[in-house]
Short mmCIF file of C-alpha atoms in Angstrom, two decimals:
data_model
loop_
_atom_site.label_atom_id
_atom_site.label_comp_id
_atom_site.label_asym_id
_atom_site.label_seq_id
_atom_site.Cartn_x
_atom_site.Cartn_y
_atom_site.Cartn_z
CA UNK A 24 158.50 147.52 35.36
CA UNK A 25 155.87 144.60 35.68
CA UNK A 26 156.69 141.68 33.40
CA UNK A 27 154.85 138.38 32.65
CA UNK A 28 156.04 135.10 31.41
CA UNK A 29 153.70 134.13 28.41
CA UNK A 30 154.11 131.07 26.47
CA UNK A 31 152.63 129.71 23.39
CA UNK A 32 150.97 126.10 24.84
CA UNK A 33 152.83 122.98 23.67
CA UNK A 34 152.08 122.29 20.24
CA UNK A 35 152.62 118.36 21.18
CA UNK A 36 149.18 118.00 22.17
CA UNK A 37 147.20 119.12 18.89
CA UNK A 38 147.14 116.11 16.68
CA UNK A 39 146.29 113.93 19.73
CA UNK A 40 143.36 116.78 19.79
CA UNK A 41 142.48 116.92 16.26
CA UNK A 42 142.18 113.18 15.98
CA UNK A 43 139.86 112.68 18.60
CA UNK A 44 137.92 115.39 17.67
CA UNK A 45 137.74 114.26 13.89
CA UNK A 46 136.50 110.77 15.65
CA UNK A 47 133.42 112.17 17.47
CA UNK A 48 130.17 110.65 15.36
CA UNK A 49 129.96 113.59 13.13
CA UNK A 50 131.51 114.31 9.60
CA UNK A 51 134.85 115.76 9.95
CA UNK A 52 134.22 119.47 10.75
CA UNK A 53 130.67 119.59 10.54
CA UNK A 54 130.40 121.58 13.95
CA UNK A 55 132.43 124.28 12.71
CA UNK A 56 133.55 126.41 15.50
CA UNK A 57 132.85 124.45 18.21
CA UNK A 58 135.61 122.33 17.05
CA UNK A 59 137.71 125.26 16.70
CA UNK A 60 137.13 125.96 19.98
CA UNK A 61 137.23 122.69 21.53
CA UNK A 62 140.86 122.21 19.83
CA UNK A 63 141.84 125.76 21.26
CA UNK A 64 140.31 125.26 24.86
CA UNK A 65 142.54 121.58 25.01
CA UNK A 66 145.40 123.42 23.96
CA UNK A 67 145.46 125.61 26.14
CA UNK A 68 144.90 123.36 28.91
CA UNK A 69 147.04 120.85 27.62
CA UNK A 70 144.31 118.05 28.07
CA UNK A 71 141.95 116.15 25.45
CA UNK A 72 139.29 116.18 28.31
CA UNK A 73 139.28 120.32 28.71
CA UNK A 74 136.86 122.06 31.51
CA UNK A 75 135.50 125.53 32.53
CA UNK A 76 135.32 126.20 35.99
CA UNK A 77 134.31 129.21 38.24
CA UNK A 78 133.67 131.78 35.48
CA UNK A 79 133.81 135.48 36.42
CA UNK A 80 133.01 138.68 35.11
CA UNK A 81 135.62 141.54 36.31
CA UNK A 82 134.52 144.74 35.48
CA UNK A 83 137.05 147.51 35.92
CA UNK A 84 135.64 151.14 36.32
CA UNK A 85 137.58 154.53 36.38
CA UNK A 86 136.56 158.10 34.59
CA UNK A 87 138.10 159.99 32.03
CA UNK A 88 139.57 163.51 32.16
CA UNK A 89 139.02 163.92 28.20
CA UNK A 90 135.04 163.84 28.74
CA UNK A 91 136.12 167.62 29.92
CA UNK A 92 135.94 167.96 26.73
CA UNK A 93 132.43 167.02 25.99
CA UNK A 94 133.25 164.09 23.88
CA UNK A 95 130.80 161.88 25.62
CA UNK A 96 126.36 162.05 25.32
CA UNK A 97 126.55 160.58 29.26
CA UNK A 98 128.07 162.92 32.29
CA UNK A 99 130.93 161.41 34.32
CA UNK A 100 128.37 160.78 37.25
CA UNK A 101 127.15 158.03 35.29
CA UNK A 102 129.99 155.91 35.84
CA UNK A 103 129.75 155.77 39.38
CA UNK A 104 125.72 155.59 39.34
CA UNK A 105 126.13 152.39 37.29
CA UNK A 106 128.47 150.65 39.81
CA UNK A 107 125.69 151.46 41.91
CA UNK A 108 123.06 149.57 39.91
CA UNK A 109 125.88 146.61 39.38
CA UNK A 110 125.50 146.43 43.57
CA UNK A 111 121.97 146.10 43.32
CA UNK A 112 121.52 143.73 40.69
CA UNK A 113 119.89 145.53 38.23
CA UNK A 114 122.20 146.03 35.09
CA UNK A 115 122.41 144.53 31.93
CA UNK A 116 125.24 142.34 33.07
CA UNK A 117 123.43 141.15 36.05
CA UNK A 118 120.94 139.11 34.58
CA UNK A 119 123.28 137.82 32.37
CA UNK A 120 125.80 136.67 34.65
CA UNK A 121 122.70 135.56 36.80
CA UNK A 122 121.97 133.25 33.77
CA UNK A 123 125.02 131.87 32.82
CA UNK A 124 126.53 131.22 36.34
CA UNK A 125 128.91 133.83 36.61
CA UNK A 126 130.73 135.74 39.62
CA UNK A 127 130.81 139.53 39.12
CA UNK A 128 133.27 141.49 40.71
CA UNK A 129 133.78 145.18 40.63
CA UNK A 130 136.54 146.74 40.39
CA UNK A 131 137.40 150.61 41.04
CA UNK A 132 140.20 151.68 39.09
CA UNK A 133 139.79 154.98 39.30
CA UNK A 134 136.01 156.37 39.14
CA UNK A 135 135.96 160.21 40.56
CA UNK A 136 133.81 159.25 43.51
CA UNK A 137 134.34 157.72 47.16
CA UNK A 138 132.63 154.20 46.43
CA UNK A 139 131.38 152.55 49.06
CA UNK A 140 133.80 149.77 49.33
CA UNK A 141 131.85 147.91 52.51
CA UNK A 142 129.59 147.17 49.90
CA UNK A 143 131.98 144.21 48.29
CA UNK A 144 133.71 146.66 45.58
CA UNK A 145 137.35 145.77 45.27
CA UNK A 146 139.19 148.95 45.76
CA UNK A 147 142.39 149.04 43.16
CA UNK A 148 141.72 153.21 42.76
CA UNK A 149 145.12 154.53 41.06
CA UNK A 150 144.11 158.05 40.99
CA UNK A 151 140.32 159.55 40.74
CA UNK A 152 139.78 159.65 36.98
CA UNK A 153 143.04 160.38 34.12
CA UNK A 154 144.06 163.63 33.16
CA UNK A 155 142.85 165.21 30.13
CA UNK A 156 145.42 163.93 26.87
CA UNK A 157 143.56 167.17 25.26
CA UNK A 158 146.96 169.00 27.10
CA UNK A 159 148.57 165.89 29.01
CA UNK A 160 149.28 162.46 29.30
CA UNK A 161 146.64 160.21 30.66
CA UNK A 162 148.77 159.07 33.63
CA UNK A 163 152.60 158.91 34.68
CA UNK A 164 154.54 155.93 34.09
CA UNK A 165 153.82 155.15 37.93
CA UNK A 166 150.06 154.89 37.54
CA UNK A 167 150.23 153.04 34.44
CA UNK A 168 152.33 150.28 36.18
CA UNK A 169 150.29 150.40 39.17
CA UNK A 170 147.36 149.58 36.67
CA UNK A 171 149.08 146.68 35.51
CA UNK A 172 149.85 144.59 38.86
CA UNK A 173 146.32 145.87 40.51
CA UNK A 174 144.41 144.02 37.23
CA UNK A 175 147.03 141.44 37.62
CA UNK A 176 146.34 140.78 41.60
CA UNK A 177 142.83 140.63 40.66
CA UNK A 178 143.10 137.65 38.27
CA UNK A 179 145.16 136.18 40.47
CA UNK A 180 142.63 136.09 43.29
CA UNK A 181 140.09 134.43 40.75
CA UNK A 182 142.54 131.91 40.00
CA UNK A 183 143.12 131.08 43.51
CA UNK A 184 139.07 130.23 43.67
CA UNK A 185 139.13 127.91 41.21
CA UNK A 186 138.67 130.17 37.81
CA UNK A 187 139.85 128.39 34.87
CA UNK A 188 138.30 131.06 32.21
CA UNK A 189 137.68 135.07 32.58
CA UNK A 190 135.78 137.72 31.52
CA UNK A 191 136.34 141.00 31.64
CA UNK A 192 134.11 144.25 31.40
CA UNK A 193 134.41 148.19 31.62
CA UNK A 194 132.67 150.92 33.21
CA UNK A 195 133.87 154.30 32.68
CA UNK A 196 132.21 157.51 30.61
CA UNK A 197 134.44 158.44 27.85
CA UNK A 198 136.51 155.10 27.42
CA UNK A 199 135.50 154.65 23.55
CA UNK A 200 137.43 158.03 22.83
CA UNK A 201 140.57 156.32 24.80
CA UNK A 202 139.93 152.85 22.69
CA UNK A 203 139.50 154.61 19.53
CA UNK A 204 143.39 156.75 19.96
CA UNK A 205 144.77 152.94 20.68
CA UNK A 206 143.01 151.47 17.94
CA UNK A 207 144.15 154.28 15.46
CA UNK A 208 147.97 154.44 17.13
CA UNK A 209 147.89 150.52 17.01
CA UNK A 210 146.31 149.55 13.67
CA UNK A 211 146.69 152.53 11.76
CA UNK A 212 143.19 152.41 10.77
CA UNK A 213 142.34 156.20 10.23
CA UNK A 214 141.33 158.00 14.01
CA UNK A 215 137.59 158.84 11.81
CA UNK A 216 137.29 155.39 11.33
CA UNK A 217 137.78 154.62 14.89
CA UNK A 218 135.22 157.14 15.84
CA UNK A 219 131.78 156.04 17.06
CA UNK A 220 128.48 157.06 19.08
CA UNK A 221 129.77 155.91 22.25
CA UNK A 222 126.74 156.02 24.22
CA UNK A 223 124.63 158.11 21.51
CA UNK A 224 126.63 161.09 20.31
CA UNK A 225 124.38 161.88 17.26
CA UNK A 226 126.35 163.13 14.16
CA UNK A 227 127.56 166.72 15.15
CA UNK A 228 128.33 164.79 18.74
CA UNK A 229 130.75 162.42 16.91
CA UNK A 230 132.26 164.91 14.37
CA UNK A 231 133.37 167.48 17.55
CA UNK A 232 134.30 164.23 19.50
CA UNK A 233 136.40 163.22 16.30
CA UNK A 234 138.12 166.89 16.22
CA UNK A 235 138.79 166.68 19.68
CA UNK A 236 140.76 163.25 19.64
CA UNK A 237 142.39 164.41 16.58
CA UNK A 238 144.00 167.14 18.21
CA UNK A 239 144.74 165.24 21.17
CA UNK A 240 146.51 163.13 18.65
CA UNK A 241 148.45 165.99 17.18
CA UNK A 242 149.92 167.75 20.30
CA UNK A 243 151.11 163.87 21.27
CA UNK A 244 154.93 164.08 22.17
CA UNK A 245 155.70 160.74 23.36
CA UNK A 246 158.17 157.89 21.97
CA UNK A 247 155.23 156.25 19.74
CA UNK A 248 156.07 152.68 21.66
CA UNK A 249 153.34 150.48 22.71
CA UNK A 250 153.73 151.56 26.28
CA UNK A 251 153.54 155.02 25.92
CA UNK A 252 150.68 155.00 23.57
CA UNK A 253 149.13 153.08 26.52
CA UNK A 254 149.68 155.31 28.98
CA UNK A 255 148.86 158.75 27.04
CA UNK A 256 145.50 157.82 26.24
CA UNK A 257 144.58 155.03 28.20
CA UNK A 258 141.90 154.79 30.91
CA UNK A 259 143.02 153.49 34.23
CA UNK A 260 140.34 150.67 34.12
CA UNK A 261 141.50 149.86 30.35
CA UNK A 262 145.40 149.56 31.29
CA UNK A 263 144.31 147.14 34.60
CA UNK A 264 142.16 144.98 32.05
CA UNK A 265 145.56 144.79 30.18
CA UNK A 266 147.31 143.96 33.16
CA UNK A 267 144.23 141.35 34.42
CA UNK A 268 144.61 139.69 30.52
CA UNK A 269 148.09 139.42 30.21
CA UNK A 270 148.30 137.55 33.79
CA UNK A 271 145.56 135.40 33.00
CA UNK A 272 147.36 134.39 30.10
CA UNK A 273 150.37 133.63 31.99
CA UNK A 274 148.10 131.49 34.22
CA UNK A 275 146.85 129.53 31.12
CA UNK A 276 143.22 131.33 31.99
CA UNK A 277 140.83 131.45 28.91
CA UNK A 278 140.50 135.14 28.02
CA UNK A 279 136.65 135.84 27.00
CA UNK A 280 136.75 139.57 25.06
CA UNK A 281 134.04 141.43 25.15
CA UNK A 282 132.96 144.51 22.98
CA UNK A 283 134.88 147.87 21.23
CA UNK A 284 136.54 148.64 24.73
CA UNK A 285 138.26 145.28 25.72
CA UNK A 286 138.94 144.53 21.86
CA UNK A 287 140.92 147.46 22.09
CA UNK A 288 142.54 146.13 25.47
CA UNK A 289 143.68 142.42 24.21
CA UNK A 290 144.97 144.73 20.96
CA UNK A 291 147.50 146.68 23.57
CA UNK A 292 148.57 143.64 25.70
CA UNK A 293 149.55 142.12 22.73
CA UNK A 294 151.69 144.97 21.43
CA UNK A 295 153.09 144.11 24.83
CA UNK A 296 153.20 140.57 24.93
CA UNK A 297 151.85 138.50 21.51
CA UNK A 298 151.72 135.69 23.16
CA UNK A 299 148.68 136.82 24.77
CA UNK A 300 146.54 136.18 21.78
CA UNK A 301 146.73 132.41 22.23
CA UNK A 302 144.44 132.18 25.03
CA UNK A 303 141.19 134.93 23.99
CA UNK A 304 138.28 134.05 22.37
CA UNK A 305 136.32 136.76 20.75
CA UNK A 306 132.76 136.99 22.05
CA UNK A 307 130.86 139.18 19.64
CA UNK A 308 131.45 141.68 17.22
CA UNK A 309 129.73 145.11 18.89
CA UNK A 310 127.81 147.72 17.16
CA UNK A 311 130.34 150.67 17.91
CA UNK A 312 132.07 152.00 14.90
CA UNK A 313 135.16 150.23 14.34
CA UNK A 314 134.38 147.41 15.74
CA UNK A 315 134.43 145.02 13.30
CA UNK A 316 137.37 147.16 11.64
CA UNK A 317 139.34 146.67 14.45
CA UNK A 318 138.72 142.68 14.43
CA UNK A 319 139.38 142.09 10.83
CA UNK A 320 142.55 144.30 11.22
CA UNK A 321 143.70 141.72 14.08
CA UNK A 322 142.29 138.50 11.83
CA UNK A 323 139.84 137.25 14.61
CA UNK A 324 136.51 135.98 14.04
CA UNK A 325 133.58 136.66 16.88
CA UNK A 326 131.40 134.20 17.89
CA UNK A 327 128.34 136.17 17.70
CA UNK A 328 126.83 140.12 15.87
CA UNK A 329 123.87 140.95 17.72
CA UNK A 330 124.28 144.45 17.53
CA UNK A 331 125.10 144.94 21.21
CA UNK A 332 127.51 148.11 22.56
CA UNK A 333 126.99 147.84 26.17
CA UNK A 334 130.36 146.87 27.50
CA UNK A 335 130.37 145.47 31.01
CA UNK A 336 131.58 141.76 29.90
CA UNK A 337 127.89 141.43 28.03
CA UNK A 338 129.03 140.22 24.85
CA UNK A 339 131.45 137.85 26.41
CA UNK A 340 129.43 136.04 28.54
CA UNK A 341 126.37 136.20 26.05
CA UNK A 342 128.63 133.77 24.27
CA UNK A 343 129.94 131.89 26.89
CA UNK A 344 127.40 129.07 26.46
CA UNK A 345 128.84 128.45 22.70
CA UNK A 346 131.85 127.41 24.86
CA UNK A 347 130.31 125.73 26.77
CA UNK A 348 128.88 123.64 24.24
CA UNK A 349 131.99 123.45 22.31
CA UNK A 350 133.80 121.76 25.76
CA UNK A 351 130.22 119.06 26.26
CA UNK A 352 131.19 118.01 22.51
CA UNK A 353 134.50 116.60 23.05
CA UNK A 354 134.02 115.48 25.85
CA UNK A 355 130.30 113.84 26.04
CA UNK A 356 129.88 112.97 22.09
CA UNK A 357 130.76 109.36 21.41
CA UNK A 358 133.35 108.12 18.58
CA UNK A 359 133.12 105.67 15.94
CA UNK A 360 134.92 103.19 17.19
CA UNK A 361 133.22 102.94 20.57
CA UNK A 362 129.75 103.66 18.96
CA UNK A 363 130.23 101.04 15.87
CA UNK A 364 129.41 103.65 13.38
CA UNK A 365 131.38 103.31 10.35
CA UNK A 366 133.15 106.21 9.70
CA UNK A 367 131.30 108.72 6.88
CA UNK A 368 134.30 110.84 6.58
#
């Protein structure tokens, strides 16, 4: 069984980080969250002078066996199409990462196609695509494990190039229907709350997609524990971003969540490992339903709503340079003292 050894940082450090953010020339917490994120970025990194270094963008990609059951508007080809158009540049997270100075690297978890790996796609395939949790489990124990150490060998290439903060992203038709049977075995939130468009089911589309996870739901046999909730309905990509968080978190990297899919992903690694929790920040709050269910059930707050439901890391690194900005104030703004401003505090 993979394990990971994740602590909650040092508390030590956090009046030391407090006071010297309460000290930049501002009013006392008149930056708002980039304070809050300042304080959580030194804590994590156990420094008052905190830094981001090498971001990347991992996106994981695999297909899902329930789309058999005609749960999703898009056909499983799409999934491997869109790697396609990540190798050429011409998605929605390409110009983003192009804009905000990230790496992208794809990652095939287990799409239902022969990928052509010469063309710099990391190949992690576990199986081509899950079984169908209509009749079966998603995967065996074996695969699920797999899934963990191959997202976990990823992040732990990144880190080896200098990485100090991650993002991760999805590709894979028919992953909201796996994220909405964690969110619902997870939170308890009601599966027809968890329920959404996906990629543009229109209302009869989501009601049969809602019957169909429901009875997936009811012919479910398992234990009901955390692991085998993630491996009955998980997607293969989903349980290696669970795998690719929790070891970033062991490696003190900053976790940057994206949309509905990866919410749903840092929500199962911490039924795993709580600790976990310490080291995400919440991009955005996506336009899915039960989205922003699913973050007030888990108390976060997103840094921004624009309405997106992409996936692929968008959300995440659209926020990124609120980060950013919230690691140039402590470390470039001046303090009283030095500036001779009387404090107005």
């Amino acid at each position: 069984m993979k394990t990971f050894k994740i602590v909650r940082p040092d508390e030590s450090i956090r009046p030391a980080l407090i006071d010297k953010i309460n000290n930049l020339t501002k009013p006392k917490g008149s930056l708002g969250t980039l304070e809050e994120l300042a304080l959580q970025i030194g804590w994590i990194q156990q420094t008052l002078s905190p830094t981001l270094r090498h971001p990347q963008n991992i996106i994981f990609a695999a297909d899902h066996g329930i789309v058999e059951e005609k749960v999703s508007l898009s056909p499983k080809e799409i999934t491997w199409q869109q790697i396609s158009n990540f190798l050429h540049g011409g998605a929605g997270v390409n110009f983003l990462c192009r804009q905000h100075g990230f790496t992208l690297k794809i990652v095939d978890a287990g799409v239902d196609y022969d990928l052509p790996y010469d063309k710099g796609i990391i190949n992690m395939k576990v199986r081509k695509s899950t079984r169908n949790y209509l009749y079966e489990a998603a995967m065996t124990e074996e695969e699920m494990e797999l899934c963990l150490e191959r997202g976990a060998e990823v992040v732990r290439r990144c880190h080896e190039e200098g990485s100090n903060v991650l993002s991760f992203g999805e590709m894979g038709i028919g992953n909201t229907s796996s994220s909405s049977m964690w969110m619902t075995c997870f939170t308890g939130i009601p599966l027809e709350q968890c329920v959404g468009a996906g990629s543009g089911l229109d209302n009869a589309g989501i009601r049969h997609k809602y019957e169909v996870l429901k009875q997936s739901l009811d012919h479910y046999k398992g234990d009901g524990s955390p692991r085998d909730i993630i491996r009955y309905f998980g997607g293969l990509e989903m349980v290696m971003a669970v795998g690719a968080m929790l070891q970033a978190a062991e490696l003190g990297i900053i976790i940057l969540v994206d949309g509905f899919i990866m919410t749903n992903c840092i929500l199962a690694a911490a039924k795993l490992y709580p600790e976990v929790m310490n080291y995400a920040i919440f991009g955005h709050c996506g336009d899915e339903t039960g989205h922003k269910l699913l973050l007030d059930n888990m108390e976060v707050k997103p840094l921004l709503n624009l309405g997106l439901r992409l996936g692929e890391g968008t959300g995440a690194i659209c926020a990124y340079p609120i980060v950013e900005s919230a690691i140039l104030m402590i470390n470039e703004m001046d303090n009283f003292a030095h500036a001779s401003i009387t404090k107005y505090f």
